[in-house]
PDB file of C-alpha atoms in Angstrom:
ATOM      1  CA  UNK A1258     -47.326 -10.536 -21.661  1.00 51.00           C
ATOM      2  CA  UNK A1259     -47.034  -7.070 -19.799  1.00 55.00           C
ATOM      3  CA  UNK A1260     -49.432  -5.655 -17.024  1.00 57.00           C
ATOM      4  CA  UNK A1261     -49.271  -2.699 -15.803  1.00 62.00           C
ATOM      5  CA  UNK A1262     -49.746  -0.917 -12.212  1.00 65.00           C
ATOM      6  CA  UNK A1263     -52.056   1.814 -11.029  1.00 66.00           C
ATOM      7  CA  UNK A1264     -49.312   3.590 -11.222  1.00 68.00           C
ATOM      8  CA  UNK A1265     -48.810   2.822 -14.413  1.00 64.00           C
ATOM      9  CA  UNK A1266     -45.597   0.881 -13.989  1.00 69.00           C
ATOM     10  CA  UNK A1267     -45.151  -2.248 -15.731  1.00 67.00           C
ATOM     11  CA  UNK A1268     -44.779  -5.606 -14.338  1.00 74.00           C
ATOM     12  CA  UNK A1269     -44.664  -9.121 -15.171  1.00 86.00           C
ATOM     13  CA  UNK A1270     -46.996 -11.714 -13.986  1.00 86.00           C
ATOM     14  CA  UNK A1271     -44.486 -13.182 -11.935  1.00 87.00           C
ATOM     15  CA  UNK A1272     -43.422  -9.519 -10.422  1.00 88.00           C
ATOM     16  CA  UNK A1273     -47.388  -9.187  -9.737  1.00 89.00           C
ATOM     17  CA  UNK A1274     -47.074 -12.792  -7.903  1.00 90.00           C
ATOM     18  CA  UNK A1275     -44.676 -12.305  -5.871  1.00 91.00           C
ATOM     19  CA  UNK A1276     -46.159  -8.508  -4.934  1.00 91.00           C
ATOM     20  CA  UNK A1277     -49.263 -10.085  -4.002  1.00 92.00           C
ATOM     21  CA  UNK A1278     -47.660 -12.483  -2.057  1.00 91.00           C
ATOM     22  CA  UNK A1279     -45.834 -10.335   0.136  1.00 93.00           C
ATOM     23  CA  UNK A1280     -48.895  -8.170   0.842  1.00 93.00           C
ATOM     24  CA  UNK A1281     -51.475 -11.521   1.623  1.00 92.00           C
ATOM     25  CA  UNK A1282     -48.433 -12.767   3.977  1.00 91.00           C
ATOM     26  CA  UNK A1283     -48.681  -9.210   5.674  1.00 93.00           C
ATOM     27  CA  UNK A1284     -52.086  -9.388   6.294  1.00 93.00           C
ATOM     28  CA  UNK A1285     -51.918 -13.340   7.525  1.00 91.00           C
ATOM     29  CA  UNK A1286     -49.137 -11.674   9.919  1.00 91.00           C
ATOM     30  CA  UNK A1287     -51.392  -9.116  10.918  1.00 93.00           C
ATOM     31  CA  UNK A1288     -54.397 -11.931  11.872  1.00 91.00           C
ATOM     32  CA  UNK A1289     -52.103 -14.353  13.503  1.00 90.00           C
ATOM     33  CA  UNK A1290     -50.260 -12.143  15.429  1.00 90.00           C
ATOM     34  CA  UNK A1291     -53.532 -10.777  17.478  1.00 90.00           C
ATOM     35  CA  UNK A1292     -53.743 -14.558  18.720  1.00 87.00           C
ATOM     36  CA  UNK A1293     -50.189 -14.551  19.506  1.00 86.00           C
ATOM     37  CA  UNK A1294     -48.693 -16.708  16.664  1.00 87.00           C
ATOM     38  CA  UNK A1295     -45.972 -16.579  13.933  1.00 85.00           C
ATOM     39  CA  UNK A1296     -47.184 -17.102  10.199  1.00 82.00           C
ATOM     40  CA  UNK A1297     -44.822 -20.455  10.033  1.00 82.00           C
ATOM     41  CA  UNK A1298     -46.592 -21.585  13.013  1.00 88.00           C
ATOM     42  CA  UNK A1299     -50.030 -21.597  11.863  1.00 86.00           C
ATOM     43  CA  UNK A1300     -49.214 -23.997   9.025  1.00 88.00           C
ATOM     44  CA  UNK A1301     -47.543 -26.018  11.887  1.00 91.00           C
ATOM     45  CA  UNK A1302     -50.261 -26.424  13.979  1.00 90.00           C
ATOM     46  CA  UNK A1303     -52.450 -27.618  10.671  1.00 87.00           C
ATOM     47  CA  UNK A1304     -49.609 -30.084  10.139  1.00 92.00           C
ATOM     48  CA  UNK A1305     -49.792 -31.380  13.693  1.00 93.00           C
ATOM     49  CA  UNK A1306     -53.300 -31.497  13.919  1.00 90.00           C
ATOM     50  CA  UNK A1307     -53.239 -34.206  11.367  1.00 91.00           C
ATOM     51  CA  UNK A1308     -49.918 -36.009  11.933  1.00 95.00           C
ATOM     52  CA  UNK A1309     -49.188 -36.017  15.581  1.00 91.00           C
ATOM     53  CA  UNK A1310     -46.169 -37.725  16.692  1.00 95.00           C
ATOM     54  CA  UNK A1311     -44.117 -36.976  13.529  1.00 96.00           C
ATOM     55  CA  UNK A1312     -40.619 -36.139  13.684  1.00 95.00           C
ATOM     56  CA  UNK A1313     -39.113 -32.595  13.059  1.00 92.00           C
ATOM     57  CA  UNK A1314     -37.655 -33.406  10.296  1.00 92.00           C
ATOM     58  CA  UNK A1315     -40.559 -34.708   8.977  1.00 94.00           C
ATOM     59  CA  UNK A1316     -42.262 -31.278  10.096  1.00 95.00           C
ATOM     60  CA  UNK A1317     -39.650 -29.492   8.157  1.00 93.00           C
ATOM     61  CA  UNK A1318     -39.811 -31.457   4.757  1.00 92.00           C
ATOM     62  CA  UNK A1319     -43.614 -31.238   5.245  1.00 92.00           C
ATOM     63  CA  UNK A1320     -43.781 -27.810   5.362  1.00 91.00           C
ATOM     64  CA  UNK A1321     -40.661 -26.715   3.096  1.00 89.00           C
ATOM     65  CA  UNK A1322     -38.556 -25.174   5.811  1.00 91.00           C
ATOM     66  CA  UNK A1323     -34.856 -25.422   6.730  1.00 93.00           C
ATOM     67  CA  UNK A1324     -34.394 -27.852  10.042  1.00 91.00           C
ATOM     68  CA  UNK A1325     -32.832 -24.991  11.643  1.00 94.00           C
ATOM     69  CA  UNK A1326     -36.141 -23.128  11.268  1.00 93.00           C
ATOM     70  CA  UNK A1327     -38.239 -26.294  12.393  1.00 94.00           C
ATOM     71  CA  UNK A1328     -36.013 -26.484  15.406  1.00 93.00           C
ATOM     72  CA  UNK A1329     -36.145 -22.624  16.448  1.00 94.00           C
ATOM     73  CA  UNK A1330     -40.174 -22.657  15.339  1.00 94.00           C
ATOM     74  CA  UNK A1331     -40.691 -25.732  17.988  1.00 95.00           C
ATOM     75  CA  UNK A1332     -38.617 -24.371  20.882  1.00 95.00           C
ATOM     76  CA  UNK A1333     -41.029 -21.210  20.538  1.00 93.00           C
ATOM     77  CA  UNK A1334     -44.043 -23.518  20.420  1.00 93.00           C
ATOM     78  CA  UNK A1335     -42.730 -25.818  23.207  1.00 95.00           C
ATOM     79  CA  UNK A1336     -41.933 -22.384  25.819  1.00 94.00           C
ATOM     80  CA  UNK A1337     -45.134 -21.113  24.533  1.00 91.00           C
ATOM     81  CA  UNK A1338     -46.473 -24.510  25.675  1.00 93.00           C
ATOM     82  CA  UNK A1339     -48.342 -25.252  22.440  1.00 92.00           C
ATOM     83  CA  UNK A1340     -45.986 -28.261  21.784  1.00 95.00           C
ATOM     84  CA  UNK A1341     -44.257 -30.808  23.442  1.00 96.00           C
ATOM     85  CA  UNK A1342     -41.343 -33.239  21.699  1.00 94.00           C
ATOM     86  CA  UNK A1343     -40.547 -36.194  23.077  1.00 94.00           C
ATOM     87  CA  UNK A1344     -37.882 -38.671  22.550  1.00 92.00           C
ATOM     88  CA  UNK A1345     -38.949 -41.864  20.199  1.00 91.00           C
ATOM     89  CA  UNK A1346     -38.888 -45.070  22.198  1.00 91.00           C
ATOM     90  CA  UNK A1347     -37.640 -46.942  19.381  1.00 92.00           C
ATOM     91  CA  UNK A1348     -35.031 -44.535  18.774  1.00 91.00           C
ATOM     92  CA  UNK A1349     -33.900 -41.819  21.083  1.00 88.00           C
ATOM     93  CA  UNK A1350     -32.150 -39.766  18.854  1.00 89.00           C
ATOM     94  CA  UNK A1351     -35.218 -38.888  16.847  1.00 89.00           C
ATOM     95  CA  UNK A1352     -37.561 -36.549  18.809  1.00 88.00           C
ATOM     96  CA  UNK A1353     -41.555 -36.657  17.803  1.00 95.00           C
ATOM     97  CA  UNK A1354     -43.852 -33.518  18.036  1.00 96.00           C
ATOM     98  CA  UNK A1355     -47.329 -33.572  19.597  1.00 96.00           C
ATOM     99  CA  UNK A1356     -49.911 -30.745  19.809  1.00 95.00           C
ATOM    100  CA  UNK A1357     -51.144 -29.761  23.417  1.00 95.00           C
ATOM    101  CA  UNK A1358     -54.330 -28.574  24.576  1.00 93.00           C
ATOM    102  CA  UNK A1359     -53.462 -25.649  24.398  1.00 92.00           C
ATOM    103  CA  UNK A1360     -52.542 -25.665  21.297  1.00 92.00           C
ATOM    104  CA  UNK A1361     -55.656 -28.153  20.129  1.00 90.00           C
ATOM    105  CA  UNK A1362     -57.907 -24.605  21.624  1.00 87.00           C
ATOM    106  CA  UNK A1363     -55.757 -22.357  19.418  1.00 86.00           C
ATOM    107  CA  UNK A1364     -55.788 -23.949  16.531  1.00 83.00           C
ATOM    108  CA  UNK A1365     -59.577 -23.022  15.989  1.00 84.00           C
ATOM    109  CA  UNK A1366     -58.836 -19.515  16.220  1.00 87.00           C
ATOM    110  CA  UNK A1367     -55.708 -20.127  13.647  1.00 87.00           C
ATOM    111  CA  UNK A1368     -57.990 -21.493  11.044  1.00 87.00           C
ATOM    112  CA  UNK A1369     -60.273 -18.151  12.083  1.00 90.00           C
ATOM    113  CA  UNK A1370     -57.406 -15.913  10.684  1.00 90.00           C
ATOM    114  CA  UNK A1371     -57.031 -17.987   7.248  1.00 89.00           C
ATOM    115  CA  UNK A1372     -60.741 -18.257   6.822  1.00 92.00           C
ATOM    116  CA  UNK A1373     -60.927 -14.735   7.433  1.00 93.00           C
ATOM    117  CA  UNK A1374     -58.012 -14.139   4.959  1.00 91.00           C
ATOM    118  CA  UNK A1375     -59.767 -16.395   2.365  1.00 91.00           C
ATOM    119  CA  UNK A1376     -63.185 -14.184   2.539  1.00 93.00           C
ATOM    120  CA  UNK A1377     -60.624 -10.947   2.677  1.00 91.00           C
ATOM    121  CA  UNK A1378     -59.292 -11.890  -0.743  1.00 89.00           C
ATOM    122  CA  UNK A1379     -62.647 -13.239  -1.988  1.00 88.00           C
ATOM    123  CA  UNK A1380     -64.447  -9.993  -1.507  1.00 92.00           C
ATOM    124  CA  UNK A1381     -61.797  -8.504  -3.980  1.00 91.00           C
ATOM    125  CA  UNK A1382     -62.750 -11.086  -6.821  1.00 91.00           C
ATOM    126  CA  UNK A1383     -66.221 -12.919  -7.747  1.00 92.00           C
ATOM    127  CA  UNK A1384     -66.039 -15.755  -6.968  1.00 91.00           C
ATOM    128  CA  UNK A1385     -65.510 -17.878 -10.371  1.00 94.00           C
ATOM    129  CA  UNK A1386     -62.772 -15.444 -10.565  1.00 94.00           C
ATOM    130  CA  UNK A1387     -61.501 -16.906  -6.983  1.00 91.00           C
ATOM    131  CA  UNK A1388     -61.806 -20.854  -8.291  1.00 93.00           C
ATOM    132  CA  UNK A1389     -59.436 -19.837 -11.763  1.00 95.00           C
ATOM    133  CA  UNK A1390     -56.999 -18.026  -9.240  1.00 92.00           C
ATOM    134  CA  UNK A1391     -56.935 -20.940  -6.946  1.00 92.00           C
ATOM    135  CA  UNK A1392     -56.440 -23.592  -9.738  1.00 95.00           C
ATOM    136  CA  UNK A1393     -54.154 -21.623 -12.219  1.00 94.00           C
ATOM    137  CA  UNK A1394     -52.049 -21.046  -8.664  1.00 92.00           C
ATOM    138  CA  UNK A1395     -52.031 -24.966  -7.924  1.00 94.00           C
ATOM    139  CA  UNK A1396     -50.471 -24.704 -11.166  1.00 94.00           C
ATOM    140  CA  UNK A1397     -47.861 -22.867 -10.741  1.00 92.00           C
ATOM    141  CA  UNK A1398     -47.306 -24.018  -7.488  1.00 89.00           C
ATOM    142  CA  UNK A1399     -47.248 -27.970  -9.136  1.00 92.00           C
ATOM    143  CA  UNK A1400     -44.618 -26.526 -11.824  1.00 92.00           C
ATOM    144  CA  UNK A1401     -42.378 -25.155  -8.953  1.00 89.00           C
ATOM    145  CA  UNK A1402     -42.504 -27.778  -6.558  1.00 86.00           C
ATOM    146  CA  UNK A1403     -41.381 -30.245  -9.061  1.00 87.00           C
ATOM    147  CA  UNK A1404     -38.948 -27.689 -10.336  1.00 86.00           C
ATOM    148  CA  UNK A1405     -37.639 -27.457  -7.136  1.00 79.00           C
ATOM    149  CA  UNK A1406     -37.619 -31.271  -6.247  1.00 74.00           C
ATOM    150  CA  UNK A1407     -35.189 -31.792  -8.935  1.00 67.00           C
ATOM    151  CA  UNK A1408     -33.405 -29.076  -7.994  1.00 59.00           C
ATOM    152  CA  UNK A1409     -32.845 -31.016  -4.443  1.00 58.00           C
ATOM    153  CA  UNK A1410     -32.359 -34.215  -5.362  1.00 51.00           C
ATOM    154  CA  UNK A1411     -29.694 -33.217  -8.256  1.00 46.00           C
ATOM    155  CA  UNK A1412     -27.817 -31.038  -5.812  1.00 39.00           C
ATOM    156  CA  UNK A1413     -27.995 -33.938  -3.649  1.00 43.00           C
ATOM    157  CA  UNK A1414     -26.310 -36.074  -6.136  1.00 42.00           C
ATOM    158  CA  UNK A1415     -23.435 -33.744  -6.888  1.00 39.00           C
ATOM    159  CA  UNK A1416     -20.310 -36.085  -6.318  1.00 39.00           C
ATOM    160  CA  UNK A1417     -22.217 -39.378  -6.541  1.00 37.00           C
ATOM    161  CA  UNK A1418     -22.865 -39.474 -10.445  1.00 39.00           C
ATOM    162  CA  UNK A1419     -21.334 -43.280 -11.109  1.00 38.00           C
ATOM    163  CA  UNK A1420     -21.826 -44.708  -7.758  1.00 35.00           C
ATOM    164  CA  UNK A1421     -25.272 -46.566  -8.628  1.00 37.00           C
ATOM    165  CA  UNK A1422     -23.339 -47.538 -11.814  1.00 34.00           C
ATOM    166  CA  UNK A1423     -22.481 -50.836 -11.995  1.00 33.00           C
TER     167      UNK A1423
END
């Protein structure tokens, strides 16, 4: 299937995706950055809001990002003061992440910058044409997820292949 820009140019649907993508993530930068936060750190706070006192790597499988990133992300959010990781009593080389006031008080105007990124893109579409985007995207995003799952777990596995054998 082709589509084609205003332009005129063609693209593919997945060109068009990832297009689209960048420019919504622009405009979610734009929003969160007026209340002071990074777009990784919106999802964050979400995450925390709901599962306080997991551990960062739990934060980073959660939300798909590198430990590395989770690590750098929380030392922002802990100087910021939005966060604050302590050491598990069962286990002190785990560290657990808990929202702060702070950070409970920001969080409302976070979900203020999606919500007003959700009625941004909904005044470009009607809105039956908003609930086939949003389920055709769950989708895709299923599809990939899994794709990428297997991915993991099979690079994960390079070197083992025989050890469960037996």
């Amino acid at each position: 299937m082709e589509f084609y820009d205003d332009d005129g140019a063609q693209r593919s649907a997945g060109q068009l995706l990832l297009q689209v993508s960048r420019l919504v993530g622009e405009r979610l930068r734009v929003r969160l950055d007026a209340v002071g936060l990074h777009p990784a750190q919106g999802p964050a706070l979400f995450f925390l809001g709901h599962h306080e006192g997991v551990t960062q790597g739990e934060v980073a499988r959660r939300l798909r990002l590198t430990a590395a990133s989770v690590s750098a992300m929380l030392q922002r959010m802990e100087r910021d003061g939005w966060v604050e990781r302590r050491a598990d009593p069962a286990d002190q080389r785990l560290s657990r992440v808990y929202l702060t006031a702070k950070a409970r008080g920001l969080r409302a105007e976070a979900e203020d910058c999606f919500r007003g990124l959700e009625e941004e893109i909904g005044t470009c579409l009607e809105p039956a044409d908003v609930e086939t985007l949003a389920r055709l995207l769950r989708v895709v995003r299923a599809r990939l997820l899994r794709a990428s799952d297997c991915r993991c777990s099979t690079l994960r596995n390079v070197g083992t292949e025989g050890e469960d054998a037996a």
